[in-house]
């Protein structure tokens, strides 16, 4: 019998109040009837850390693993060794760095994700986060909730987005959608840094300029938005040194992956006032520990923190799309039909995408 294991977050009362929360253990991506029809075992759990977790117990004989980046089941090389039957990993969403892709390749386990399923959801969150940092929204709101009224205290750190230089590190589906959405704000310039160039017509449509040197790219920015996957060469790409390339007072929005930035270096840059703000929804470990520096960091005026839990790509609209996409991938696998090529991250021992680093084909 085929065994499908899904690691999802618990919804509790919220899953009851909102049945569209498909990504919860309670609503199980809506896949229970489908698995039952096939006579498959479908195990759904949020228990994912440590050797006594349901994840580590059930991965040993699961054929298919479904995970989401929001409550990631970290499939390490060691766990892959124990997963004797595993053939397919499906990421319900976008971003499969929580799976050791090199180890998956060694075992010829396929890893697929629902490409594009939440890219608009994230791009909208990026634009919101840029605005809330640049306009100093969070302290302004906190002040009102606290019963205070002090315009000067807020306005001294509030700017317009118009005429700023904004750059995306990674100009794929999300990065490009961010650029598109920023055009009406009339920035001074839109820049991007990516080893893959945008098609000329796409570049022209948003009037973006590619900068090939990271230092030169960062040095021109008022706002940096990070939109590349996490892999060997992007881990910690924003660190003490690269932060120093940014102009004093720059703002950073990272909705890509927490581990792209060195947490302590970002917190130090914000606290010293070198950067004016950092916002995003991704953390190197999720759920983030209660003492993570990004929960409490603030700039010298108590401003500049726009962090939230990982939810930008799990809006109710996105959940519908990634639940449907997960079912499609599962059904293609069951029937032996071809998978949508853009959904494939690794298969047959090789990377099928150019987004996870510049790699030579074997
Ligand atoms: P994509 O594959 O369409 O684009 C990624 C781009 O990053 C590619 O153009 C690639 O060439 C570029 N890139 C890779 N390595 C780079 C490097 N070293 N320097 C510069 N550019 C590099 O992916 P996407 O759909 O735009 O998603 C990007 C990432 O966003 C995902 O991998 C995931 O980590 C994250 N994401 C987060 C959420 C969320 O809810 N916060 C949701 C979806 C995706």
mmCIF file of C-alpha atoms and ligand atoms in Angstrom:
data_model
loop_
_atom_site.group_PDB
_atom_site.id
_atom_site.type_symbol
_atom_site.label_atom_id
_atom_site.label_comp_id
_atom_site.label_asym_id
_atom_site.label_seq_id
_atom_site.Cartn_x
_atom_site.Cartn_y
_atom_site.Cartn_z
ATOM 1 C CA UNK A 1 0.000 0.000 0.000
ATOM 2 C CA UNK A 2 1.258 3.480 -0.859
ATOM 3 C CA UNK A 3 1.968 5.619 2.187
ATOM 4 C CA UNK A 4 1.753 9.395 1.904
ATOM 5 C CA UNK A 5 3.099 11.474 4.789
ATOM 6 C CA UNK A 6 2.207 15.164 5.095
ATOM 7 C CA UNK A 7 3.852 17.589 7.530
ATOM 8 C CA UNK A 8 1.537 20.573 7.963
ATOM 9 C CA UNK A 9 0.898 23.239 10.588
ATOM 10 C CA UNK A 10 -1.940 22.890 13.098
ATOM 11 C CA UNK A 11 -4.908 25.161 12.603
ATOM 12 C CA UNK A 12 -6.824 24.415 15.821
ATOM 13 C CA UNK A 13 -9.907 26.622 16.206
ATOM 14 C CA UNK A 14 -8.831 28.647 13.153
ATOM 15 C CA UNK A 15 -9.156 25.631 10.861
ATOM 16 C CA UNK A 16 -12.705 25.168 12.166
ATOM 17 C CA UNK A 17 -13.549 28.856 11.699
ATOM 18 C CA UNK A 18 -12.007 28.907 8.228
ATOM 19 C CA UNK A 19 -12.325 25.700 6.178
ATOM 20 C CA UNK A 20 -10.284 27.367 3.412
ATOM 21 C CA UNK A 21 -7.195 26.905 5.632
ATOM 22 C CA UNK A 22 -6.283 23.907 3.508
ATOM 23 C CA UNK A 23 -2.634 23.873 4.577
ATOM 24 C CA UNK A 24 -3.470 22.819 8.152
ATOM 25 C CA UNK A 25 -3.332 19.309 9.622
ATOM 26 C CA UNK A 26 -7.105 19.514 10.134
ATOM 27 C CA UNK A 27 -7.911 20.250 6.499
ATOM 28 C CA UNK A 28 -4.951 18.226 5.169
ATOM 29 C CA UNK A 29 -4.719 19.984 1.793
ATOM 30 C CA UNK A 30 -8.120 18.466 0.992
ATOM 31 C CA UNK A 31 -6.343 15.232 0.027
ATOM 32 C CA UNK A 32 -8.017 12.753 2.382
ATOM 33 C CA UNK A 33 -10.827 11.681 -0.005
ATOM 34 C CA UNK A 34 -8.351 11.356 -2.886
ATOM 35 C CA UNK A 35 -5.978 9.137 -0.887
ATOM 36 C CA UNK A 36 -8.907 7.053 0.390
ATOM 37 C CA UNK A 37 -10.154 6.523 -3.168
ATOM 38 C CA UNK A 38 -6.741 5.129 -4.082
ATOM 39 C CA UNK A 39 -6.649 2.906 -1.009
ATOM 40 C CA UNK A 40 -3.549 4.768 0.215
ATOM 41 C CA UNK A 41 -2.533 5.444 3.787
ATOM 42 C CA UNK A 42 -2.446 9.200 4.407
ATOM 43 C CA UNK A 43 -0.650 10.265 7.585
ATOM 44 C CA UNK A 44 -0.887 13.968 8.461
ATOM 45 C CA UNK A 45 1.027 15.487 11.356
ATOM 46 C CA UNK A 46 2.599 18.702 12.610
ATOM 47 C CA UNK A 47 5.057 16.806 14.853
ATOM 48 C CA UNK A 48 8.359 17.280 13.051
ATOM 49 C CA UNK A 49 11.299 17.865 15.414
ATOM 50 C CA UNK A 50 13.456 15.258 17.054
ATOM 51 C CA UNK A 51 13.782 11.500 16.918
ATOM 52 C CA UNK A 52 10.458 10.867 18.663
ATOM 53 C CA UNK A 53 8.508 13.034 16.209
ATOM 54 C CA UNK A 54 5.799 11.557 13.990
ATOM 55 C CA UNK A 55 7.838 12.795 11.027
ATOM 56 C CA UNK A 56 10.885 10.722 11.918
ATOM 57 C CA UNK A 57 8.710 7.723 12.748
ATOM 58 C CA UNK A 58 6.658 7.717 9.548
ATOM 59 C CA UNK A 59 9.339 8.812 7.075
ATOM 60 C CA UNK A 60 10.925 5.360 7.447
ATOM 61 C CA UNK A 61 8.290 3.693 5.250
ATOM 62 C CA UNK A 62 6.614 6.618 3.451
ATOM 63 C CA UNK A 63 6.531 6.537 -0.355
ATOM 64 C CA UNK A 64 5.604 10.192 -0.722
ATOM 65 C CA UNK A 65 6.396 13.133 1.548
ATOM 66 C CA UNK A 66 4.369 16.338 1.378
ATOM 67 C CA UNK A 67 5.774 19.362 3.203
ATOM 68 C CA UNK A 68 5.247 23.113 3.203
ATOM 69 C CA UNK A 69 7.829 25.849 3.690
ATOM 70 C CA UNK A 70 5.619 27.416 6.389
ATOM 71 C CA UNK A 71 6.082 24.593 8.903
ATOM 72 C CA UNK A 72 8.959 22.800 7.241
ATOM 73 C CA UNK A 73 9.677 19.166 7.824
ATOM 74 C CA UNK A 74 13.459 19.300 7.501
ATOM 75 C CA UNK A 75 14.427 16.289 5.412
ATOM 76 C CA UNK A 76 18.135 16.054 6.151
ATOM 77 C CA UNK A 77 20.647 13.704 4.515
ATOM 78 C CA UNK A 78 20.534 11.539 7.660
ATOM 79 C CA UNK A 79 16.745 11.261 7.529
ATOM 80 C CA UNK A 80 16.861 10.425 3.838
ATOM 81 C CA UNK A 81 19.052 7.442 4.753
ATOM 82 C CA UNK A 82 16.228 6.129 6.967
ATOM 83 C CA UNK A 83 13.531 6.758 4.325
ATOM 84 C CA UNK A 84 13.860 3.452 2.541
ATOM 85 C CA UNK A 85 10.704 3.716 0.386
ATOM 86 C CA UNK A 86 10.743 7.425 -0.370
ATOM 87 C CA UNK A 87 10.355 8.242 -4.066
ATOM 88 C CA UNK A 88 8.691 11.625 -4.231
ATOM 89 C CA UNK A 89 8.752 14.826 -2.149
ATOM 90 C CA UNK A 90 6.159 17.471 -2.907
ATOM 91 C CA UNK A 91 6.522 20.993 -1.564
ATOM 92 C CA UNK A 92 3.036 22.460 -1.198
ATOM 93 C CA UNK A 93 4.206 25.951 -2.058
ATOM 94 C CA UNK A 94 7.503 27.262 -3.458
ATOM 95 C CA UNK A 95 11.015 26.750 -2.063
ATOM 96 C CA UNK A 96 12.389 23.274 -1.328
ATOM 97 C CA UNK A 97 15.551 24.154 0.590
ATOM 98 C CA UNK A 98 14.202 22.347 3.685
ATOM 99 C CA UNK A 99 14.983 19.176 1.779
ATOM 100 C CA UNK A 100 18.611 18.184 1.304
ATOM 101 C CA UNK A 101 18.420 18.269 -2.479
ATOM 102 C CA UNK A 102 21.901 16.822 -3.016
ATOM 103 C CA UNK A 103 21.071 13.873 -0.779
ATOM 104 C CA UNK A 104 17.749 13.441 -2.610
ATOM 105 C CA UNK A 105 19.682 13.313 -5.873
ATOM 106 C CA UNK A 106 22.003 10.638 -4.541
ATOM 107 C CA UNK A 107 18.947 8.473 -3.852
ATOM 108 C CA UNK A 108 17.181 9.589 -7.061
ATOM 109 C CA UNK A 109 14.242 10.891 -5.048
ATOM 110 C CA UNK A 110 12.251 13.445 -7.049
ATOM 111 C CA UNK A 111 11.468 16.797 -5.432
ATOM 112 C CA UNK A 112 8.703 18.878 -6.968
ATOM 113 C CA UNK A 113 7.010 22.077 -5.912
ATOM 114 C CA UNK A 114 3.883 23.913 -7.000
ATOM 115 C CA UNK A 115 5.770 26.503 -8.995
ATOM 116 C CA UNK A 116 4.117 29.891 -9.222
ATOM 117 C CA UNK A 117 1.375 28.968 -6.737
ATOM 118 C CA UNK A 118 2.061 31.814 -4.321
ATOM 119 C CA UNK A 119 4.363 34.188 -6.180
ATOM 120 C CA UNK A 120 1.775 36.976 -6.393
ATOM 121 C CA UNK A 121 0.939 36.479 -2.703
ATOM 122 C CA UNK A 122 4.611 37.012 -1.803
ATOM 123 C CA UNK A 123 5.168 39.895 -4.222
ATOM 124 C CA UNK A 124 2.227 41.747 -2.651
ATOM 125 C CA UNK A 125 3.708 41.140 0.810
ATOM 126 C CA UNK A 126 7.059 42.501 -0.358
ATOM 127 C CA UNK A 127 5.497 45.721 -1.628
ATOM 128 C CA UNK A 128 3.530 46.069 1.621
ATOM 129 C CA UNK A 129 6.700 45.492 3.681
ATOM 130 C CA UNK A 130 8.728 47.993 1.676
ATOM 131 C CA UNK A 131 6.035 50.598 2.269
ATOM 132 C CA UNK A 132 5.665 49.868 5.948
ATOM 133 C CA UNK A 133 9.416 50.273 6.490
ATOM 134 C CA UNK A 134 9.912 53.338 4.318
ATOM 135 C CA UNK A 135 6.851 55.076 5.786
ATOM 136 C CA UNK A 136 7.673 53.957 9.378
ATOM 137 C CA UNK A 137 4.238 52.368 9.771
ATOM 138 C CA UNK A 138 4.797 49.846 12.590
ATOM 139 C CA UNK A 139 5.878 52.344 15.325
ATOM 140 C CA UNK A 140 3.128 54.714 14.144
ATOM 141 C CA UNK A 141 0.549 51.990 14.685
ATOM 142 C CA UNK A 142 2.076 50.864 17.991
ATOM 143 C CA UNK A 143 1.901 54.467 19.220
ATOM 144 C CA UNK A 144 -1.809 54.703 18.458
ATOM 145 C CA UNK A 145 -2.559 51.344 20.084
ATOM 146 C CA UNK A 146 -0.687 52.563 23.186
ATOM 147 C CA UNK A 147 -3.014 55.585 23.448
ATOM 148 C CA UNK A 148 -0.334 58.124 22.441
ATOM 149 C CA UNK A 149 -0.199 60.835 19.761
ATOM 150 C CA UNK A 150 3.175 62.203 18.656
ATOM 151 C CA UNK A 151 3.508 63.085 14.974
ATOM 152 C CA UNK A 152 7.141 64.201 15.158
ATOM 153 C CA UNK A 153 8.299 60.969 16.784
ATOM 154 C CA UNK A 154 7.037 59.081 13.752
ATOM 155 C CA UNK A 155 7.629 61.560 10.945
ATOM 156 C CA UNK A 156 11.355 61.878 11.747
ATOM 157 C CA UNK A 157 11.868 58.399 10.214
ATOM 158 C CA UNK A 158 9.183 58.451 7.488
ATOM 159 C CA UNK A 159 9.969 58.849 3.784
ATOM 160 C CA UNK A 160 8.318 58.497 0.362
ATOM 161 C CA UNK A 161 9.091 55.509 -1.823
ATOM 162 C CA UNK A 162 9.069 57.739 -4.882
ATOM 163 C CA UNK A 163 12.535 58.509 -6.286
ATOM 164 C CA UNK A 164 14.275 55.734 -4.330
ATOM 165 C CA UNK A 165 16.585 53.126 -5.895
ATOM 166 C CA UNK A 166 15.121 49.663 -5.346
ATOM 167 C CA UNK A 167 16.855 46.402 -6.200
ATOM 168 C CA UNK A 168 15.903 42.744 -6.128
ATOM 169 C CA UNK A 169 18.444 40.044 -5.369
ATOM 170 C CA UNK A 170 16.948 37.319 -7.565
ATOM 171 C CA UNK A 171 14.689 38.289 -10.441
ATOM 172 C CA UNK A 172 12.656 35.133 -10.989
ATOM 173 C CA UNK A 173 8.908 34.809 -10.659
ATOM 174 C CA UNK A 174 8.622 36.722 -7.379
ATOM 175 C CA UNK A 175 11.431 39.216 -7.979
ATOM 176 C CA UNK A 176 9.993 40.176 -11.345
ATOM 177 C CA UNK A 177 6.468 40.538 -9.961
ATOM 178 C CA UNK A 178 7.858 42.823 -7.260
ATOM 179 C CA UNK A 179 9.506 44.985 -9.934
ATOM 180 C CA UNK A 180 6.243 45.114 -11.902
ATOM 181 C CA UNK A 181 4.313 46.236 -8.834
ATOM 182 C CA UNK A 182 6.858 48.921 -7.968
ATOM 183 C CA UNK A 183 6.735 50.711 -11.335
ATOM 184 C CA UNK A 184 3.714 52.913 -10.420
ATOM 185 C CA UNK A 185 5.579 54.249 -7.369
ATOM 186 C CA UNK A 186 7.969 56.010 -9.779
ATOM 187 C CA UNK A 187 11.257 54.873 -8.251
ATOM 188 C CA UNK A 188 14.463 56.573 -9.326
ATOM 189 C CA UNK A 189 15.672 53.237 -10.665
ATOM 190 C CA UNK A 190 14.864 49.534 -10.466
ATOM 191 C CA UNK A 191 17.895 47.231 -10.366
ATOM 192 C CA UNK A 192 18.344 43.468 -10.221
ATOM 193 C CA UNK A 193 21.147 41.042 -9.404
ATOM 194 C CA UNK A 194 20.753 37.532 -10.801
ATOM 195 C CA UNK A 195 23.066 35.203 -12.724
ATOM 196 C CA UNK A 196 20.169 34.672 -15.104
ATOM 197 C CA UNK A 197 19.357 37.753 -17.108
ATOM 198 C CA UNK A 198 15.703 38.710 -17.604
ATOM 199 C CA UNK A 199 14.484 38.460 -21.206
ATOM 200 C CA UNK A 200 15.103 41.820 -22.915
ATOM 201 C CA UNK A 201 11.381 42.574 -23.344
ATOM 202 C CA UNK A 202 10.669 41.788 -19.662
ATOM 203 C CA UNK A 203 13.552 44.031 -18.589
ATOM 204 C CA UNK A 204 12.259 46.816 -20.810
ATOM 205 C CA UNK A 205 8.670 46.457 -19.587
ATOM 206 C CA UNK A 206 9.702 47.439 -16.046
ATOM 207 C CA UNK A 207 12.692 49.525 -17.068
ATOM 208 C CA UNK A 208 15.040 47.488 -14.850
ATOM 209 C CA UNK A 209 18.833 47.396 -15.062
ATOM 210 C CA UNK A 210 20.913 44.335 -14.255
ATOM 211 C CA UNK A 211 24.012 44.838 -12.093
ATOM 212 C CA UNK A 212 26.413 41.900 -12.230
ATOM 213 C CA UNK A 213 28.628 42.728 -9.269
ATOM 214 C CA UNK A 214 27.021 42.236 -5.832
ATOM 215 C CA UNK A 215 28.987 45.022 -4.153
ATOM 216 C CA UNK A 216 28.165 47.479 -6.899
ATOM 217 C CA UNK A 217 24.509 46.385 -6.801
ATOM 218 C CA UNK A 218 24.107 46.772 -3.034
ATOM 219 C CA UNK A 219 25.975 50.068 -2.954
ATOM 220 C CA UNK A 220 23.353 51.797 -5.114
ATOM 221 C CA UNK A 221 20.243 50.747 -3.196
ATOM 222 C CA UNK A 222 17.859 52.555 -0.916
ATOM 223 C CA UNK A 223 15.747 49.397 -0.711
ATOM 224 C CA UNK A 224 16.915 45.789 -1.087
ATOM 225 C CA UNK A 225 14.336 43.050 -1.649
ATOM 226 C CA UNK A 226 15.605 39.462 -1.516
ATOM 227 C CA UNK A 227 13.890 36.949 -3.782
ATOM 228 C CA UNK A 228 16.309 34.103 -4.534
ATOM 229 C CA UNK A 229 16.198 30.482 -3.325
ATOM 230 C CA UNK A 230 18.384 29.254 -0.483
ATOM 231 C CA UNK A 231 21.217 27.035 -1.704
ATOM 232 C CA UNK A 232 24.930 26.582 -1.132
ATOM 233 C CA UNK A 233 25.992 29.923 -2.642
ATOM 234 C CA UNK A 234 23.177 32.075 -1.251
ATOM 235 C CA UNK A 235 23.257 30.901 2.378
ATOM 236 C CA UNK A 236 24.374 33.901 4.452
ATOM 237 C CA UNK A 237 24.763 36.093 1.353
ATOM 238 C CA UNK A 238 23.674 39.074 3.481
ATOM 239 C CA UNK A 239 26.249 39.265 6.254
ATOM 240 C CA UNK A 240 28.420 41.777 8.083
ATOM 241 C CA UNK A 241 30.525 42.420 4.987
ATOM 242 C CA UNK A 242 27.743 42.689 2.397
ATOM 243 C CA UNK A 243 25.617 44.777 4.790
ATOM 244 C CA UNK A 244 28.515 47.244 4.872
ATOM 245 C CA UNK A 245 28.138 47.733 1.079
ATOM 246 C CA UNK A 246 24.632 49.146 1.623
ATOM 247 C CA UNK A 247 24.189 52.873 2.007
ATOM 248 C CA UNK A 248 23.501 54.005 5.572
ATOM 249 C CA UNK A 249 19.756 54.067 6.083
ATOM 250 C CA UNK A 250 18.869 51.412 3.505
ATOM 251 C CA UNK A 251 15.844 49.173 4.099
ATOM 252 C CA UNK A 252 15.829 45.376 3.565
ATOM 253 C CA UNK A 253 12.849 43.132 2.874
ATOM 254 C CA UNK A 254 13.452 39.384 2.852
ATOM 255 C CA UNK A 255 10.551 37.066 2.151
ATOM 256 C CA UNK A 256 12.779 34.472 0.446
ATOM 257 C CA UNK A 257 14.488 32.493 3.222
ATOM 258 C CA UNK A 258 15.766 33.464 6.664
ATOM 259 C CA UNK A 259 19.129 31.760 6.266
ATOM 260 C CA UNK A 260 19.999 34.006 3.306
ATOM 261 C CA UNK A 261 20.858 36.560 5.991
ATOM 262 C CA UNK A 262 23.098 36.166 9.027
ATOM 263 C CA UNK A 263 20.577 36.955 11.774
ATOM 264 C CA UNK A 264 22.984 38.541 14.284
ATOM 265 C CA UNK A 265 24.620 40.699 11.590
ATOM 266 C CA UNK A 266 21.243 42.052 10.466
ATOM 267 C CA UNK A 267 20.193 42.773 14.061
ATOM 268 C CA UNK A 268 23.498 44.581 14.722
ATOM 269 C CA UNK A 269 23.148 46.649 11.523
ATOM 270 C CA UNK A 270 19.612 47.692 12.504
ATOM 271 C CA UNK A 271 20.471 48.431 16.119
ATOM 272 C CA UNK A 272 23.447 50.589 15.120
ATOM 273 C CA UNK A 273 21.305 52.500 12.611
ATOM 274 C CA UNK A 274 23.375 51.348 9.618
ATOM 275 C CA UNK A 275 20.198 49.953 8.061
ATOM 276 C CA UNK A 276 16.887 51.720 8.725
ATOM 277 C CA UNK A 277 14.730 48.631 8.659
ATOM 278 C CA UNK A 278 14.372 44.919 8.076
ATOM 279 C CA UNK A 279 11.078 43.207 7.286
ATOM 280 C CA UNK A 280 9.961 39.815 6.108
ATOM 281 C CA UNK A 281 8.372 36.565 7.148
ATOM 282 C CA UNK A 282 11.101 33.943 6.824
ATOM 283 C CA UNK A 283 13.351 32.570 9.560
ATOM 284 C CA UNK A 284 16.250 30.095 9.386
ATOM 285 C CA UNK A 285 14.405 27.781 11.751
ATOM 286 C CA UNK A 286 10.615 27.613 11.827
ATOM 287 C CA UNK A 287 8.854 28.022 14.188
ATOM 288 C CA UNK A 288 11.436 30.641 15.170
ATOM 289 C CA UNK A 289 12.801 30.348 18.730
ATOM 290 C CA UNK A 290 11.254 32.811 21.182
ATOM 291 C CA UNK A 291 14.647 34.479 21.732
ATOM 292 C CA UNK A 292 15.453 34.960 18.028
ATOM 293 C CA UNK A 293 17.064 38.425 17.633
ATOM 294 C CA UNK A 294 14.676 39.380 14.828
ATOM 295 C CA UNK A 295 11.702 39.209 17.184
ATOM 296 C CA UNK A 296 12.968 42.098 19.304
ATOM 297 C CA UNK A 297 15.508 44.038 17.239
ATOM 298 C CA UNK A 298 14.762 47.723 16.676
ATOM 299 C CA UNK A 299 16.564 50.720 15.269
ATOM 300 C CA UNK A 300 17.881 53.514 17.519
ATOM 301 C CA UNK A 301 14.437 55.185 17.541
ATOM 302 C CA UNK A 302 12.599 51.941 18.279
ATOM 303 C CA UNK A 303 11.733 51.579 14.606
ATOM 304 C CA UNK A 304 12.587 49.394 11.629
ATOM 305 C CA UNK A 305 11.229 45.936 12.515
ATOM 306 C CA UNK A 306 8.627 44.565 10.109
ATOM 307 C CA UNK A 307 8.937 40.852 10.922
ATOM 308 C CA UNK A 308 5.987 38.446 10.977
ATOM 309 C CA UNK A 309 5.563 34.667 11.025
ATOM 310 C CA UNK A 310 5.948 32.892 7.687
ATOM 311 C CA UNK A 311 2.613 33.574 6.025
ATOM 312 C CA UNK A 312 3.139 35.721 2.937
ATOM 313 C CA UNK A 313 2.833 32.721 0.628
ATOM 314 C CA UNK A 314 -0.002 31.059 2.508
ATOM 315 C CA UNK A 315 -2.910 33.406 1.929
ATOM 316 C CA UNK A 316 -6.225 31.614 1.457
ATOM 317 C CA UNK A 317 -5.946 32.246 -2.292
ATOM 318 C CA UNK A 318 -2.477 30.707 -2.349
ATOM 319 C CA UNK A 319 -3.593 27.702 -0.279
ATOM 320 C CA UNK A 320 -6.241 26.862 -2.845
ATOM 321 C CA UNK A 321 -3.638 26.952 -5.625
ATOM 322 C CA UNK A 322 -0.950 24.946 -3.854
ATOM 323 C CA UNK A 323 -3.448 22.350 -2.600
ATOM 324 C CA UNK A 324 -4.717 21.840 -6.169
ATOM 325 C CA UNK A 325 -1.135 21.736 -7.481
ATOM 326 C CA UNK A 326 -0.091 19.155 -4.881
ATOM 327 C CA UNK A 327 -2.983 16.904 -5.902
ATOM 328 C CA UNK A 328 -2.030 17.260 -9.569
ATOM 329 C CA UNK A 329 1.598 16.269 -8.872
ATOM 330 C CA UNK A 330 0.408 13.306 -6.806
ATOM 331 C CA UNK A 331 -2.005 12.232 -9.519
ATOM 332 C CA UNK A 332 0.629 12.538 -12.257
ATOM 333 C CA UNK A 333 2.901 10.338 -10.138
ATOM 334 C CA UNK A 334 0.110 7.765 -9.605
ATOM 335 C CA UNK A 335 -0.768 7.555 -13.292
ATOM 336 C CA UNK A 336 2.810 7.840 -14.571
ATOM 337 C CA UNK A 337 1.910 11.045 -16.480
ATOM 338 C CA UNK A 338 4.505 13.692 -17.230
ATOM 339 C CA UNK A 339 4.934 16.328 -14.547
ATOM 340 C CA UNK A 340 4.810 20.033 -15.424
ATOM 341 C CA UNK A 341 8.511 20.693 -16.164
ATOM 342 C CA UNK A 342 8.655 23.952 -14.171
ATOM 343 C CA UNK A 343 7.457 22.099 -11.030
ATOM 344 C CA UNK A 344 10.479 19.777 -11.032
ATOM 345 C CA UNK A 345 13.355 20.793 -8.766
ATOM 346 C CA UNK A 346 15.364 17.558 -8.834
ATOM 347 C CA UNK A 347 14.694 14.245 -10.540
ATOM 348 C CA UNK A 348 16.688 11.218 -11.705
ATOM 349 C CA UNK A 349 19.663 12.385 -9.672
ATOM 350 C CA UNK A 350 19.888 15.835 -11.305
ATOM 351 C CA UNK A 351 18.739 19.404 -10.755
ATOM 352 C CA UNK A 352 15.985 20.189 -13.267
ATOM 353 C CA UNK A 353 15.963 23.925 -12.467
ATOM 354 C CA UNK A 354 18.567 26.638 -12.964
ATOM 355 C CA UNK A 355 17.329 28.521 -9.875
ATOM 356 C CA UNK A 356 19.228 26.520 -7.227
ATOM 357 C CA UNK A 357 22.721 27.612 -8.245
ATOM 358 C CA UNK A 358 24.853 27.486 -11.350
ATOM 359 C CA UNK A 359 25.560 23.805 -11.810
ATOM 360 C CA UNK A 360 27.173 21.723 -14.493
ATOM 361 C CA UNK A 361 25.029 18.866 -15.825
ATOM 362 C CA UNK A 362 26.533 15.541 -14.811
HETATM 363 P P1 LIG B 1 12.301 31.449 -9.198
HETATM 364 O O1 LIG B 1 12.973 30.156 -9.390
HETATM 365 O O2 LIG B 1 11.252 31.860 -10.188
HETATM 366 O O3 LIG B 1 13.374 32.624 -9.138
HETATM 367 C C1 LIG B 1 14.518 32.566 -8.363
HETATM 368 C C2 LIG B 1 15.576 33.451 -9.009
HETATM 369 O O4 LIG B 1 16.680 33.568 -8.119
HETATM 370 C C3 LIG B 1 16.110 32.869 -10.316
HETATM 371 O O5 LIG B 1 16.035 33.838 -11.341
HETATM 372 C C4 LIG B 1 17.554 32.515 -9.979
HETATM 373 O O6 LIG B 1 18.450 32.631 -11.068
HETATM 374 C C5 LIG B 1 17.867 33.539 -8.903
HETATM 375 N N1 LIG B 1 19.034 33.171 -8.115
HETATM 376 C C6 LIG B 1 19.401 31.950 -7.652
HETATM 377 N N2 LIG B 1 20.592 32.018 -7.037
HETATM 378 C C7 LIG B 1 20.987 33.322 -7.117
HETATM 379 C C8 LIG B 1 22.136 34.012 -6.680
HETATM 380 N N3 LIG B 1 23.165 33.377 -6.084
HETATM 381 N N4 LIG B 1 22.215 35.340 -6.915
HETATM 382 C C9 LIG B 1 21.209 35.985 -7.561
HETATM 383 N N5 LIG B 1 20.099 35.383 -8.019
HETATM 384 C C10 LIG B 1 19.992 34.050 -7.790
HETATM 385 O O7 LIG B 1 11.689 31.407 -7.737
HETATM 386 P P2 LIG B 1 10.513 32.292 -7.133
HETATM 387 O O8 LIG B 1 9.202 31.660 -7.403
HETATM 388 O O9 LIG B 1 10.728 33.716 -7.534
HETATM 389 O O10 LIG B 1 10.805 32.103 -5.572
HETATM 390 C C11 LIG B 1 12.040 32.531 -5.022
HETATM 391 C C12 LIG B 1 12.167 32.081 -3.589
HETATM 392 O O11 LIG B 1 11.219 32.775 -2.784
HETATM 393 C C13 LIG B 1 11.838 30.605 -3.348
HETATM 394 O O12 LIG B 1 12.910 29.752 -3.648
HETATM 395 C C14 LIG B 1 11.518 30.605 -1.869
HETATM 396 O O13 LIG B 1 12.686 30.444 -1.118
HETATM 397 C C15 LIG B 1 10.941 31.994 -1.632
HETATM 398 N N6 LIG B 1 9.483 31.972 -1.404
HETATM 399 C C16 LIG B 1 9.005 32.423 -0.217
HETATM 400 C C17 LIG B 1 7.646 32.375 0.038
HETATM 401 C C18 LIG B 1 7.067 32.897 1.327
HETATM 402 O O14 LIG B 1 5.941 32.542 1.674
HETATM 403 N N7 LIG B 1 7.753 33.740 2.037
HETATM 404 C C19 LIG B 1 6.764 31.839 -0.910
HETATM 405 C C20 LIG B 1 7.289 31.437 -2.132
HETATM 406 C C21 LIG B 1 8.661 31.486 -2.362
#
